[in-house]
Structure formats: C-alpha cells, structure tokens
Amino acid sequence: MSLRSSSGNPVTGKPAGGTADRRLVPRKRKNFLGPQPLGLLFSAPYVIYVLAVLAFPLGYAVYISFHDFFFTAPRVKVDRPFVGFENYITVLSDPAVQRSFLNIGVFLIINVPLTVGLSLLLANALNRVTRLKTFFRLSYYVPYVTASVAVVGVWLFLFQGNGLINTLLGPLAPAPSWLVNSWLAMPTVALYVTWKQLGFFILLYLAALQNIPDELYESASVDGGNKWVQFWNITVPGVRPASVLVTLLATITGANLFTEPYLLTGGGGPDGASASPVFIMYQRGLLQGNPDVAAALGVVLVIGVLLIALIQKRLVGGKED
C-alpha cells in the first residue's frame, strides 16, 4: 500500500518535482577544507616537514644556481648578481662532472638489476622457510642497520691489495687491485651498496608477498604449474608495486651516493673513477667555495632523478588500476 499526499500524489520521500520545489530545499554548503577536514590536521606536521626540509632548500638552491653566490660572514650584505644559466654551463662543461654522471650510470646498471633480482629471489625463498625464519631475516638485515664506517672495514679486508679475495685468486687477481683500479672501482662500490642495502629491500618484498593469496599457488599447482611457472606468473605480477618502489629507491640511492666511495676509495679515486655527482657537489661547494656551481649541479641531479623515475614507472609500473 502506498501513501498519498493531500493532493493525491504518492509520497516518495523526494520533492514532488519542479523548479519551485527545488528552490525550497536548502543548498548544502561546500566545505572549503574538503569532506574530511580532520585529515588535514593529521597531515599538517608532515606537510610542514616537507616544506621546511625539502621544498625550501630546493627552492633556495634554484635561487643560488642563478646567481653569483658565495659564502660570507653572518649579517654581511654583499651584491650577488643574477647570472642566468652561467653556472649550469660551467657544470655541464666540467669533465669531472661528466665523469661523475658516467660513474653513476655504471653504478645504476649494476646496482638496480642486482638489487631487484636478488631481493625478490631471497624474499621468495625466505617466505617459504619454516625453520629459523627470524634468524635468516635478521642476518640479511644486519648490514643495513650497521654503520657504513664499520662494514666498510669488512670490504677493505676483502678487496684491498693483500685482501682475502686477491689471496684466493692468486695470479688471477686484477692489477692494480679492485679499489684502485679505474675499471673495477665503481663496480666494486656498486656490489658493496647492493650487499649493504639488500636486507631493507627484502623486507619490502616480504611484505608484498603476504598480499598474494595462497589459493593462486594452489590452483596453479593443481593445473600442473611448476615452481618457476608459479614464480613468473603469480609472484612477479603480484609484487609489481613493490618492484616499482625498490627500483625507485635504488635509483635515488645511486643519485645520492657519497659515503661509500668516499670511504672505500678515499674520495672519488682512482682518477675520479668512483666520484659521484654528490661528491663533486661537496668538492665545489664546500672545499672550493663555489656554492652556486654546486647548487646548479644539485638541480641538474634532481631533474635527472625525476626523469629516470618517470621512465622507470612507465616501464615497470604498468597501467594503474
């Protein structure tokens, strides 16, 4: 049975229709802060942190890169004229800077595929371990949380001229040795960084593997799929978001490379073969007193990382849902 109004029209809970009736309904005011204004309150500390620690220094670096900037004593006002792209031209025409970007290219070619491949394989293996699971996970994670100065000593013991690796290789050992060889210095640094940060990326992949339903592996096993088929068709697509994150973080690590070559090779040696752009920034900005040139190099580095990250997301990330 339907209810009817005094006019005989059925009562539907909606306005009877017509422009005149809609005018009687009060318009709902749009909240300027959005549907969840409380979310802005919770995200405010992080927004302030990003603005203070990242956005402001980056903007100030862009300002410095376009001026003839130099350090002075506090409260001393000097003229710093606008020089346009002069600092960028100086940076891009510097052979040491060009060599540093080539070194980072070598680093990324070795480090990123090794990091992604080894992290995924070891995480997949650790995910199937039933005994001593905590011990194995902790063993891979220890180098990541250990200070670089401490673990560098291990690699110096292994790869220096009279180290363990050369002793085992005997006459097959490279001459000059690994860390003083212009061809082998940066690949050795790349292997060291891969080993040191492997534990962190394994944890990322272990978290991603927990989101893959076991029913998929059971169905594939019933259909006759072996372990390799299950890994390639279920595991690899299932951890694709984690792969994008690992690839991006490994790339950023390469772009920010400073401590490892500084400690292993004594500061960019031999002949600049292990110098990174950040190390050149340290030289130009702090040691040589050219912060404007260093700032221009930093801006170029940020733009390069953003372009590489965009290309990686297109290639590895696939289509978003």
PDB file of C-alpha atoms in Angstrom:
ATOM      1  CA  MET A   1       0.000   0.000   0.000  1.00  0.00           C
ATOM      2  CA  SER A   2       1.408   3.383  -0.947  1.00  0.00           C
ATOM      3  CA  LEU A   3       0.928   6.628   0.962  1.00  0.00           C
ATOM      4  CA  ARG A   4      -0.556   9.586  -0.804  1.00  0.00           C
ATOM      5  CA  SER A   5      -0.393  13.295  -0.043  1.00  0.00           C
ATOM      6  CA  SER A   6      -3.356  15.545   0.428  1.00  0.00           C
ATOM      7  CA  SER A   7      -3.173  16.413  -3.257  1.00  0.00           C
ATOM      8  CA  GLY A   8      -3.450  12.770  -4.209  1.00  0.00           C
ATOM      9  CA  ASN A   9       0.171  12.364  -5.347  1.00  0.00           C
ATOM     10  CA  PRO A  10       2.132   9.408  -3.979  1.00  0.00           C
ATOM     11  CA  VAL A  11       4.612  10.193  -1.203  1.00  0.00           C
ATOM     12  CA  THR A  12       8.091   9.061  -2.343  1.00  0.00           C
ATOM     13  CA  GLY A  13      10.314  10.861   0.166  1.00  0.00           C
ATOM     14  CA  LYS A  14      11.620  13.108  -2.620  1.00  0.00           C
ATOM     15  CA  PRO A  15      10.485  16.615  -3.554  1.00  0.00           C
ATOM     16  CA  ALA A  16       7.390  16.472  -5.678  1.00  0.00           C
ATOM     17  CA  GLY A  17       9.435  17.843  -8.561  1.00  0.00           C
ATOM     18  CA  GLY A  18       9.562  21.106 -10.348  1.00  0.00           C
ATOM     19  CA  THR A  19      11.774  24.116 -10.083  1.00  0.00           C
ATOM     20  CA  ALA A  20       9.660  25.748  -7.431  1.00  0.00           C
ATOM     21  CA  ASP A  21      10.029  22.743  -5.073  1.00  0.00           C
ATOM     22  CA  ARG A  22      13.815  22.520  -5.565  1.00  0.00           C
ATOM     23  CA  ARG A  23      14.149  26.152  -4.558  1.00  0.00           C
ATOM     24  CA  LEU A  24      12.667  25.252  -1.164  1.00  0.00           C
ATOM     25  CA  VAL A  25      15.423  22.692  -0.481  1.00  0.00           C
ATOM     26  CA  PRO A  26      18.366  24.458   1.228  1.00  0.00           C
ATOM     27  CA  ARG A  27      21.618  24.102  -0.685  1.00  0.00           C
ATOM     28  CA  LYS A  28      24.328  22.172   1.086  1.00  0.00           C
ATOM     29  CA  ARG A  29      27.341  24.365   1.609  1.00  0.00           C
ATOM     30  CA  LYS A  30      30.626  23.092   0.229  1.00  0.00           C
ATOM     31  CA  ASN A  31      33.268  22.726   2.885  1.00  0.00           C
ATOM     32  CA  PHE A  32      36.352  24.696   1.890  1.00  0.00           C
ATOM     33  CA  LEU A  33      38.588  22.189   3.731  1.00  0.00           C
ATOM     34  CA  GLY A  34      37.082  19.190   1.918  1.00  0.00           C
ATOM     35  CA  PRO A  35      34.901  16.316   3.117  1.00  0.00           C
ATOM     36  CA  GLN A  36      37.438  15.260   5.781  1.00  0.00           C
ATOM     37  CA  PRO A  37      38.953  18.408   7.311  1.00  0.00           C
ATOM     38  CA  LEU A  38      40.356  16.371  10.204  1.00  0.00           C
ATOM     39  CA  GLY A  39      42.711  14.662   7.729  1.00  0.00           C
ATOM     40  CA  LEU A  40      44.393  17.998   7.058  1.00  0.00           C
ATOM     41  CA  LEU A  41      45.118  18.330  10.765  1.00  0.00           C
ATOM     42  CA  PHE A  42      46.799  14.920  10.916  1.00  0.00           C
ATOM     43  CA  SER A  43      48.821  15.508   7.739  1.00  0.00           C
ATOM     44  CA  ALA A  44      49.877  19.033   8.716  1.00  0.00           C
ATOM     45  CA  PRO A  45      53.079  18.004  10.580  1.00  0.00           C
ATOM     46  CA  TYR A  46      54.340  16.059   7.562  1.00  0.00           C
ATOM     47  CA  VAL A  47      53.414  18.885   5.179  1.00  0.00           C
ATOM     48  CA  ILE A  48      55.335  21.337   7.369  1.00  0.00           C
ATOM     49  CA  TYR A  49      58.297  18.939   7.447  1.00  0.00           C
ATOM     50  CA  VAL A  50      58.322  18.594   3.660  1.00  0.00           C
ATOM     51  CA  LEU A  51      58.109  22.350   3.159  1.00  0.00           C
ATOM     52  CA  ALA A  52      60.862  23.088   5.693  1.00  0.00           C
ATOM     53  CA  VAL A  53      63.303  20.279   4.910  1.00  0.00           C
ATOM     54  CA  LEU A  54      62.749  19.636   1.193  1.00  0.00           C
ATOM     55  CA  ALA A  55      60.817  22.367  -0.609  1.00  0.00           C
ATOM     56  CA  PHE A  56      62.549  25.407   0.918  1.00  0.00           C
ATOM     57  CA  PRO A  57      66.145  24.091   0.466  1.00  0.00           C
ATOM     58  CA  LEU A  58      65.341  23.058  -3.113  1.00  0.00           C
ATOM     59  CA  GLY A  59      63.853  26.452  -3.907  1.00  0.00           C
ATOM     60  CA  TYR A  60      66.825  28.211  -2.292  1.00  0.00           C
ATOM     61  CA  ALA A  61      69.222  26.007  -4.288  1.00  0.00           C
ATOM     62  CA  VAL A  62      67.460  27.037  -7.502  1.00  0.00           C
ATOM     63  CA  TYR A  63      67.874  30.696  -6.453  1.00  0.00           C
ATOM     64  CA  ILE A  64      71.587  30.216  -5.709  1.00  0.00           C
ATOM     65  CA  SER A  65      72.173  28.425  -9.019  1.00  0.00           C
ATOM     66  CA  PHE A  66      71.058  31.506 -10.979  1.00  0.00           C
ATOM     67  CA  HIS A  67      73.241  33.983  -9.046  1.00  0.00           C
ATOM     68  CA  ASP A  68      76.913  34.675  -8.445  1.00  0.00           C
ATOM     69  CA  PHE A  69      76.654  33.327  -4.943  1.00  0.00           C
ATOM     70  CA  PHE A  70      79.420  32.921  -2.373  1.00  0.00           C
ATOM     71  CA  PHE A  71      79.606  32.446   1.362  1.00  0.00           C
ATOM     72  CA  THR A  72      80.094  35.427   3.631  1.00  0.00           C
ATOM     73  CA  ALA A  73      80.141  36.090   7.352  1.00  0.00           C
ATOM     74  CA  PRO A  74      76.730  36.249   9.051  1.00  0.00           C
ATOM     75  CA  ARG A  75      74.798  39.534   8.550  1.00  0.00           C
ATOM     76  CA  VAL A  76      77.242  40.759   5.906  1.00  0.00           C
ATOM     77  CA  LYS A  77      75.328  42.086   2.916  1.00  0.00           C
ATOM     78  CA  VAL A  78      77.034  41.772  -0.451  1.00  0.00           C
ATOM     79  CA  ASP A  79      75.840  42.015  -4.030  1.00  0.00           C
ATOM     80  CA  ARG A  80      75.093  38.653  -5.670  1.00  0.00           C
ATOM     81  CA  PRO A  81      74.179  39.467  -9.284  1.00  0.00           C
ATOM     82  CA  PHE A  82      71.920  37.352 -11.448  1.00  0.00           C
ATOM     83  CA  VAL A  83      73.997  35.315 -13.932  1.00  0.00           C
ATOM     84  CA  GLY A  84      71.312  33.274 -15.707  1.00  0.00           C
ATOM     85  CA  PHE A  85      72.451  29.835 -16.877  1.00  0.00           C
ATOM     86  CA  GLU A  86      76.163  30.576 -16.476  1.00  0.00           C
ATOM     87  CA  ASN A  87      76.546  28.175 -13.541  1.00  0.00           C
ATOM     88  CA  TYR A  88      74.699  25.436 -15.445  1.00  0.00           C
ATOM     89  CA  ILE A  89      77.007  25.886 -18.434  1.00  0.00           C
ATOM     90  CA  THR A  90      80.003  25.650 -16.096  1.00  0.00           C
ATOM     91  CA  VAL A  91      78.655  22.447 -14.577  1.00  0.00           C
ATOM     92  CA  LEU A  92      77.706  20.693 -17.793  1.00  0.00           C
ATOM     93  CA  SER A  93      81.051  21.542 -19.445  1.00  0.00           C
ATOM     94  CA  ASP A  94      83.107  20.301 -16.477  1.00  0.00           C
ATOM     95  CA  PRO A  95      84.879  16.995 -17.360  1.00  0.00           C
ATOM     96  CA  ALA A  96      84.804  15.919 -13.702  1.00  0.00           C
ATOM     97  CA  VAL A  97      81.023  16.338 -13.597  1.00  0.00           C
ATOM     98  CA  GLN A  98      80.622  14.445 -16.855  1.00  0.00           C
ATOM     99  CA  ARG A  99      82.783  11.646 -15.465  1.00  0.00           C
ATOM    100  CA  SER A 100      80.739  11.533 -12.265  1.00  0.00           C
ATOM    101  CA  PHE A 101      77.472  11.067 -14.184  1.00  0.00           C
ATOM    102  CA  LEU A 102      79.122   8.305 -16.225  1.00  0.00           C
ATOM    103  CA  ASN A 103      80.201   6.655 -12.963  1.00  0.00           C
ATOM    104  CA  ILE A 104      76.636   6.809 -11.624  1.00  0.00           C
ATOM    105  CA  GLY A 105      75.391   5.277 -14.883  1.00  0.00           C
ATOM    106  CA  VAL A 106      77.755   2.333 -14.335  1.00  0.00           C
ATOM    107  CA  PHE A 107      76.609   2.115 -10.727  1.00  0.00           C
ATOM    108  CA  LEU A 108      72.905   2.049 -11.648  1.00  0.00           C
ATOM    109  CA  ILE A 109      73.375  -0.546 -14.411  1.00  0.00           C
ATOM    110  CA  ILE A 110      74.973  -2.908 -11.867  1.00  0.00           C
ATOM    111  CA  ASN A 111      73.150  -1.994  -8.669  1.00  0.00           C
ATOM    112  CA  VAL A 112      69.484  -1.674  -9.701  1.00  0.00           C
ATOM    113  CA  PRO A 113      69.039  -5.040 -11.526  1.00  0.00           C
ATOM    114  CA  LEU A 114      71.043  -6.852  -8.823  1.00  0.00           C
ATOM    115  CA  THR A 115      69.041  -5.218  -6.048  1.00  0.00           C
ATOM    116  CA  VAL A 116      65.648  -6.004  -7.591  1.00  0.00           C
ATOM    117  CA  GLY A 117      66.563  -9.556  -8.675  1.00  0.00           C
ATOM    118  CA  LEU A 118      68.373 -10.679  -5.512  1.00  0.00           C
ATOM    119  CA  SER A 119      65.842  -9.048  -3.185  1.00  0.00           C
ATOM    120  CA  LEU A 120      62.908 -10.756  -4.882  1.00  0.00           C
ATOM    121  CA  LEU A 121      64.592 -14.177  -5.074  1.00  0.00           C
ATOM    122  CA  LEU A 122      65.789 -14.110  -1.466  1.00  0.00           C
ATOM    123  CA  ALA A 123      62.455 -12.784  -0.177  1.00  0.00           C
ATOM    124  CA  ASN A 124      60.623 -15.533  -2.053  1.00  0.00           C
ATOM    125  CA  ALA A 125      62.979 -18.127  -0.563  1.00  0.00           C
ATOM    126  CA  LEU A 126      62.727 -16.676   2.953  1.00  0.00           C
ATOM    127  CA  ASN A 127      58.937 -16.617   2.654  1.00  0.00           C
ATOM    128  CA  ARG A 128      58.974 -20.404   2.261  1.00  0.00           C
ATOM    129  CA  VAL A 129      61.412 -21.073   5.117  1.00  0.00           C
ATOM    130  CA  THR A 130      59.675 -22.698   8.089  1.00  0.00           C
ATOM    131  CA  ARG A 131      62.637 -23.076  10.474  1.00  0.00           C
ATOM    132  CA  LEU A 132      64.997 -20.354  11.699  1.00  0.00           C
ATOM    133  CA  LYS A 133      62.943 -17.782   9.765  1.00  0.00           C
ATOM    134  CA  THR A 134      63.761 -14.916  12.148  1.00  0.00           C
ATOM    135  CA  PHE A 135      67.470 -15.752  12.135  1.00  0.00           C
ATOM    136  CA  PHE A 136      67.754 -15.646   8.344  1.00  0.00           C
ATOM    137  CA  ARG A 137      65.763 -12.419   8.047  1.00  0.00           C
ATOM    138  CA  LEU A 138      67.858 -10.769  10.744  1.00  0.00           C
ATOM    139  CA  SER A 139      71.076 -11.954   9.086  1.00  0.00           C
ATOM    140  CA  TYR A 140      70.205 -10.121   5.867  1.00  0.00           C
ATOM    141  CA  TYR A 141      69.020  -7.011   7.713  1.00  0.00           C
ATOM    142  CA  VAL A 142      72.057  -6.539   9.993  1.00  0.00           C
ATOM    143  CA  PRO A 143      74.329  -4.904   7.333  1.00  0.00           C
ATOM    144  CA  TYR A 144      71.622  -2.320   6.578  1.00  0.00           C
ATOM    145  CA  VAL A 145      71.379  -1.107  10.178  1.00  0.00           C
ATOM    146  CA  THR A 146      75.133  -1.242  10.771  1.00  0.00           C
ATOM    147  CA  ALA A 147      77.120   1.967  10.318  1.00  0.00           C
ATOM    148  CA  SER A 148      78.820   2.265   6.927  1.00  0.00           C
ATOM    149  CA  VAL A 149      82.144   3.030   8.593  1.00  0.00           C
ATOM    150  CA  ALA A 150      82.004  -0.340  10.359  1.00  0.00           C
ATOM    151  CA  VAL A 151      81.017  -2.538   7.414  1.00  0.00           C
ATOM    152  CA  VAL A 152      83.434  -0.763   5.054  1.00  0.00           C
ATOM    153  CA  GLY A 153      86.226  -2.342   7.078  1.00  0.00           C
ATOM    154  CA  VAL A 154      84.948  -5.773   6.045  1.00  0.00           C
ATOM    155  CA  TRP A 155      85.123  -4.900   2.354  1.00  0.00           C
ATOM    156  CA  LEU A 156      88.547  -3.318   2.704  1.00  0.00           C
ATOM    157  CA  PHE A 157      89.693  -6.579   4.265  1.00  0.00           C
ATOM    158  CA  LEU A 158      88.229  -8.488   1.294  1.00  0.00           C
ATOM    159  CA  PHE A 159      89.169  -6.277  -1.677  1.00  0.00           C
ATOM    160  CA  GLN A 160      92.361  -4.402  -0.796  1.00  0.00           C
ATOM    161  CA  GLY A 161      95.618  -5.368  -2.476  1.00  0.00           C
ATOM    162  CA  ASN A 162      96.590  -8.038   0.021  1.00  0.00           C
ATOM    163  CA  GLY A 163      92.986  -8.872   0.933  1.00  0.00           C
ATOM    164  CA  LEU A 164      91.229 -12.200   1.094  1.00  0.00           C
ATOM    165  CA  ILE A 165      89.801 -12.095  -2.464  1.00  0.00           C
ATOM    166  CA  ASN A 166      93.199 -11.465  -4.072  1.00  0.00           C
ATOM    167  CA  THR A 167      94.765 -14.153  -1.889  1.00  0.00           C
ATOM    168  CA  LEU A 168      92.200 -16.680  -3.125  1.00  0.00           C
ATOM    169  CA  LEU A 169      92.529 -15.586  -6.752  1.00  0.00           C
ATOM    170  CA  GLY A 170      96.316 -15.691  -6.662  1.00  0.00           C
ATOM    171  CA  PRO A 171      97.740 -14.906 -10.128  1.00  0.00           C
ATOM    172  CA  LEU A 172      94.219 -14.194 -11.426  1.00  0.00           C
ATOM    173  CA  ALA A 173      93.856 -11.184  -9.118  1.00  0.00           C
ATOM    174  CA  PRO A 174      93.472  -7.871 -11.027  1.00  0.00           C
ATOM    175  CA  ALA A 175      96.395  -5.471 -11.109  1.00  0.00           C
ATOM    176  CA  PRO A 176      96.037  -2.813  -9.886  1.00  0.00           C
ATOM    177  CA  SER A 177      93.690  -4.141  -7.251  1.00  0.00           C
ATOM    178  CA  TRP A 178      89.915  -3.689  -7.092  1.00  0.00           C
ATOM    179  CA  LEU A 179      89.511  -0.367  -5.288  1.00  0.00           C
ATOM    180  CA  VAL A 180      92.449   1.366  -7.008  1.00  0.00           C
ATOM    181  CA  ASN A 181      91.582   0.088 -10.479  1.00  0.00           C
ATOM    182  CA  SER A 182      89.847   2.684 -12.682  1.00  0.00           C
ATOM    183  CA  TRP A 183      87.711  -0.050 -14.332  1.00  0.00           C
ATOM    184  CA  LEU A 184      86.808  -2.011 -11.193  1.00  0.00           C
ATOM    185  CA  ALA A 185      86.450   0.685  -8.515  1.00  0.00           C
ATOM    186  CA  MET A 186      82.848   1.705  -9.261  1.00  0.00           C
ATOM    187  CA  PRO A 187      81.589  -1.886  -9.894  1.00  0.00           C
ATOM    188  CA  THR A 188      83.088  -2.854  -6.512  1.00  0.00           C
ATOM    189  CA  VAL A 189      81.293   0.072  -4.867  1.00  0.00           C
ATOM    190  CA  ALA A 190      78.052  -0.996  -6.593  1.00  0.00           C
ATOM    191  CA  LEU A 191      78.412  -4.552  -5.240  1.00  0.00           C
ATOM    192  CA  TYR A 192      79.079  -3.205  -1.764  1.00  0.00           C
ATOM    193  CA  VAL A 193      75.964  -0.990  -1.800  1.00  0.00           C
ATOM    194  CA  THR A 194      73.874  -3.884  -3.146  1.00  0.00           C
ATOM    195  CA  TRP A 195      75.036  -6.139  -0.314  1.00  0.00           C
ATOM    196  CA  LYS A 196      74.582  -3.496   2.371  1.00  0.00           C
ATOM    197  CA  GLN A 197      71.017  -2.496   1.469  1.00  0.00           C
ATOM    198  CA  LEU A 198      69.729  -5.891   0.440  1.00  0.00           C
ATOM    199  CA  GLY A 199      68.072  -6.570   3.814  1.00  0.00           C
ATOM    200  CA  PHE A 200      65.836  -3.494   3.619  1.00  0.00           C
ATOM    201  CA  PHE A 201      64.556  -4.354   0.150  1.00  0.00           C
ATOM    202  CA  ILE A 202      64.000  -7.987   1.173  1.00  0.00           C
ATOM    203  CA  LEU A 203      61.674  -6.758   3.914  1.00  0.00           C
ATOM    204  CA  LEU A 204      59.715  -4.718   1.366  1.00  0.00           C
ATOM    205  CA  TYR A 205      59.281  -7.765  -0.842  1.00  0.00           C
ATOM    206  CA  LEU A 206      58.355  -9.976   2.135  1.00  0.00           C
ATOM    207  CA  ALA A 207      55.554  -7.548   2.993  1.00  0.00           C
ATOM    208  CA  ALA A 208      54.366  -7.598  -0.627  1.00  0.00           C
ATOM    209  CA  LEU A 209      54.400 -11.413  -0.762  1.00  0.00           C
ATOM    210  CA  GLN A 210      51.952 -11.571   2.162  1.00  0.00           C
ATOM    211  CA  ASN A 211      49.306  -9.949  -0.060  1.00  0.00           C
ATOM    212  CA  ILE A 212      49.359 -12.768  -2.645  1.00  0.00           C
ATOM    213  CA  PRO A 213      46.591 -15.319  -1.835  1.00  0.00           C
ATOM    214  CA  ASP A 214      47.778 -18.899  -1.333  1.00  0.00           C
ATOM    215  CA  GLU A 215      44.810 -20.065  -3.423  1.00  0.00           C
ATOM    216  CA  LEU A 216      46.547 -18.793  -6.545  1.00  0.00           C
ATOM    217  CA  TYR A 217      49.550 -21.044  -5.936  1.00  0.00           C
ATOM    218  CA  GLU A 218      47.276 -23.985  -5.090  1.00  0.00           C
ATOM    219  CA  SER A 219      45.286 -23.516  -8.303  1.00  0.00           C
ATOM    220  CA  ALA A 220      48.463 -23.277 -10.348  1.00  0.00           C
ATOM    221  CA  SER A 221      49.809 -26.427  -8.696  1.00  0.00           C
ATOM    222  CA  VAL A 222      46.586 -28.321  -9.471  1.00  0.00           C
ATOM    223  CA  ASP A 223      46.864 -27.190 -13.095  1.00  0.00           C
ATOM    224  CA  GLY A 224      50.381 -28.616 -13.280  1.00  0.00           C
ATOM    225  CA  GLY A 225      52.377 -25.408 -12.960  1.00  0.00           C
ATOM    226  CA  ASN A 226      55.862 -25.956 -11.523  1.00  0.00           C
ATOM    227  CA  LYS A 227      57.646 -23.593  -9.134  1.00  0.00           C
ATOM    228  CA  TRP A 228      59.143 -21.499 -11.933  1.00  0.00           C
ATOM    229  CA  VAL A 229      55.745 -21.050 -13.621  1.00  0.00           C
ATOM    230  CA  GLN A 230      54.208 -20.030 -10.286  1.00  0.00           C
ATOM    231  CA  PHE A 231      57.031 -17.579  -9.597  1.00  0.00           C
ATOM    232  CA  TRP A 232      56.914 -15.950 -13.031  1.00  0.00           C
ATOM    233  CA  ASN A 233      53.113 -15.814 -13.459  1.00  0.00           C
ATOM    234  CA  ILE A 234      51.959 -15.216  -9.873  1.00  0.00           C
ATOM    235  CA  THR A 235      54.787 -13.856  -7.730  1.00  0.00           C
ATOM    236  CA  VAL A 236      56.325 -11.364 -10.162  1.00  0.00           C
ATOM    237  CA  PRO A 237      52.991  -9.685 -11.137  1.00  0.00           C
ATOM    238  CA  GLY A 238      51.827  -9.805  -7.515  1.00  0.00           C
ATOM    239  CA  VAL A 239      54.776  -7.794  -6.234  1.00  0.00           C
ATOM    240  CA  ARG A 240      54.868  -5.287  -9.095  1.00  0.00           C
ATOM    241  CA  PRO A 241      54.097  -2.247  -6.862  1.00  0.00           C
ATOM    242  CA  ALA A 242      56.959  -3.296  -4.570  1.00  0.00           C
ATOM    243  CA  SER A 243      59.248  -3.671  -7.603  1.00  0.00           C
ATOM    244  CA  VAL A 244      58.452  -0.106  -8.667  1.00  0.00           C
ATOM    245  CA  LEU A 245      59.269   1.137  -5.156  1.00  0.00           C
ATOM    246  CA  VAL A 246      62.512  -0.872  -4.904  1.00  0.00           C
ATOM    247  CA  THR A 247      63.655   0.324  -8.332  1.00  0.00           C
ATOM    248  CA  LEU A 248      62.940   3.934  -7.430  1.00  0.00           C
ATOM    249  CA  LEU A 249      64.672   3.735  -4.039  1.00  0.00           C
ATOM    250  CA  ALA A 250      67.729   2.033  -5.562  1.00  0.00           C
ATOM    251  CA  THR A 251      67.943   4.787  -8.181  1.00  0.00           C
ATOM    252  CA  ILE A 252      67.719   7.503  -5.530  1.00  0.00           C
ATOM    253  CA  THR A 253      70.441   5.714  -3.563  1.00  0.00           C
ATOM    254  CA  GLY A 254      72.698   5.842  -6.611  1.00  0.00           C
ATOM    255  CA  ALA A 255      71.964   9.528  -7.167  1.00  0.00           C
ATOM    256  CA  ASN A 256      72.839  10.306  -3.529  1.00  0.00           C
ATOM    257  CA  LEU A 257      75.964   8.144  -3.498  1.00  0.00           C
ATOM    258  CA  PHE A 258      78.689   9.718  -1.381  1.00  0.00           C
ATOM    259  CA  THR A 259      79.668   7.843   1.785  1.00  0.00           C
ATOM    260  CA  GLU A 260      80.538   4.501   0.208  1.00  0.00           C
ATOM    261  CA  PRO A 261      83.011   5.687  -2.482  1.00  0.00           C
ATOM    262  CA  TYR A 262      84.398   8.255  -0.062  1.00  0.00           C
ATOM    263  CA  LEU A 263      85.260   5.557   2.480  1.00  0.00           C
ATOM    264  CA  LEU A 264      86.214   2.741   0.114  1.00  0.00           C
ATOM    265  CA  THR A 265      88.287   4.667  -2.429  1.00  0.00           C
ATOM    266  CA  GLY A 266      89.474   7.612  -0.384  1.00  0.00           C
ATOM    267  CA  GLY A 267      87.272  10.187  -2.108  1.00  0.00           C
ATOM    268  CA  GLY A 268      86.483   9.515  -5.749  1.00  0.00           C
ATOM    269  CA  GLY A 269      89.705   7.773  -6.713  1.00  0.00           C
ATOM    270  CA  PRO A 270      91.419   6.478  -8.716  1.00  0.00           C
ATOM    271  CA  ASP A 271      91.465   9.440 -11.154  1.00  0.00           C
ATOM    272  CA  GLY A 272      87.805  10.204 -10.448  1.00  0.00           C
ATOM    273  CA  ALA A 273      86.661   6.691 -11.405  1.00  0.00           C
ATOM    274  CA  SER A 274      84.427   6.425  -8.334  1.00  0.00           C
ATOM    275  CA  ALA A 275      83.467  10.096  -7.949  1.00  0.00           C
ATOM    276  CA  SER A 276      79.733  10.725  -7.765  1.00  0.00           C
ATOM    277  CA  PRO A 277      77.830  13.972  -8.533  1.00  0.00           C
ATOM    278  CA  VAL A 278      77.203  14.456  -4.800  1.00  0.00           C
ATOM    279  CA  PHE A 279      80.933  14.126  -4.155  1.00  0.00           C
ATOM    280  CA  ILE A 280      81.611  16.780  -6.829  1.00  0.00           C
ATOM    281  CA  MET A 281      78.999  18.993  -5.131  1.00  0.00           C
ATOM    282  CA  TYR A 282      80.878  18.559  -1.857  1.00  0.00           C
ATOM    283  CA  GLN A 283      84.155  19.499  -3.556  1.00  0.00           C
ATOM    284  CA  ARG A 284      82.820  22.517  -5.456  1.00  0.00           C
ATOM    285  CA  GLY A 285      80.514  23.848  -2.736  1.00  0.00           C
ATOM    286  CA  LEU A 286      82.426  23.328   0.498  1.00  0.00           C
ATOM    287  CA  LEU A 287      86.068  22.668  -0.336  1.00  0.00           C
ATOM    288  CA  GLN A 288      86.420  25.123  -3.248  1.00  0.00           C
ATOM    289  CA  GLY A 289      83.863  27.746  -2.102  1.00  0.00           C
ATOM    290  CA  ASN A 290      81.612  27.695  -5.191  1.00  0.00           C
ATOM    291  CA  PRO A 291      78.107  27.067  -3.799  1.00  0.00           C
ATOM    292  CA  ASP A 292      76.465  28.481  -6.936  1.00  0.00           C
ATOM    293  CA  VAL A 293      78.110  25.840  -9.134  1.00  0.00           C
ATOM    294  CA  ALA A 294      77.306  23.144  -6.562  1.00  0.00           C
ATOM    295  CA  ALA A 295      73.661  24.273  -6.443  1.00  0.00           C
ATOM    296  CA  ALA A 296      73.405  24.128 -10.245  1.00  0.00           C
ATOM    297  CA  LEU A 297      74.777  20.574 -10.163  1.00  0.00           C
ATOM    298  CA  GLY A 298      72.223  19.663  -7.486  1.00  0.00           C
ATOM    299  CA  VAL A 299      69.342  20.993  -9.592  1.00  0.00           C
ATOM    300  CA  VAL A 300      70.579  19.041 -12.626  1.00  0.00           C
ATOM    301  CA  LEU A 301      70.807  15.921 -10.456  1.00  0.00           C
ATOM    302  CA  VAL A 302      67.243  16.337  -9.148  1.00  0.00           C
ATOM    303  CA  ILE A 303      65.883  16.790 -12.673  1.00  0.00           C
ATOM    304  CA  GLY A 304      67.800  13.697 -13.835  1.00  0.00           C
ATOM    305  CA  VAL A 305      66.419  11.567 -10.975  1.00  0.00           C
ATOM    306  CA  LEU A 306      62.870  12.705 -11.696  1.00  0.00           C
ATOM    307  CA  LEU A 307      63.212  11.825 -15.382  1.00  0.00           C
ATOM    308  CA  ILE A 308      64.679   8.388 -14.593  1.00  0.00           C
ATOM    309  CA  ALA A 309      61.927   7.738 -12.025  1.00  0.00           C
ATOM    310  CA  LEU A 310      59.259   8.681 -14.566  1.00  0.00           C
ATOM    311  CA  ILE A 311      60.764   6.355 -17.189  1.00  0.00           C
ATOM    312  CA  GLN A 312      61.038   3.508 -14.664  1.00  0.00           C
ATOM    313  CA  LYS A 313      57.429   3.950 -13.602  1.00  0.00           C
ATOM    314  CA  ARG A 314      56.332   3.772 -17.231  1.00  0.00           C
ATOM    315  CA  LEU A 315      58.390   0.659 -17.909  1.00  0.00           C
ATOM    316  CA  VAL A 316      57.967  -1.274 -14.637  1.00  0.00           C
ATOM    317  CA  GLY A 317      54.768   0.129 -13.141  1.00  0.00           C
ATOM    318  CA  GLY A 318      52.408  -0.774 -15.955  1.00  0.00           C
ATOM    319  CA  LYS A 319      48.901   0.612 -16.087  1.00  0.00           C
ATOM    320  CA  GLU A 320      47.290   1.896 -12.932  1.00  0.00           C
ATOM    321  CA  ASP A 321      44.007   0.392 -11.874  1.00  0.00           C
TER     322      ASP A 321
END
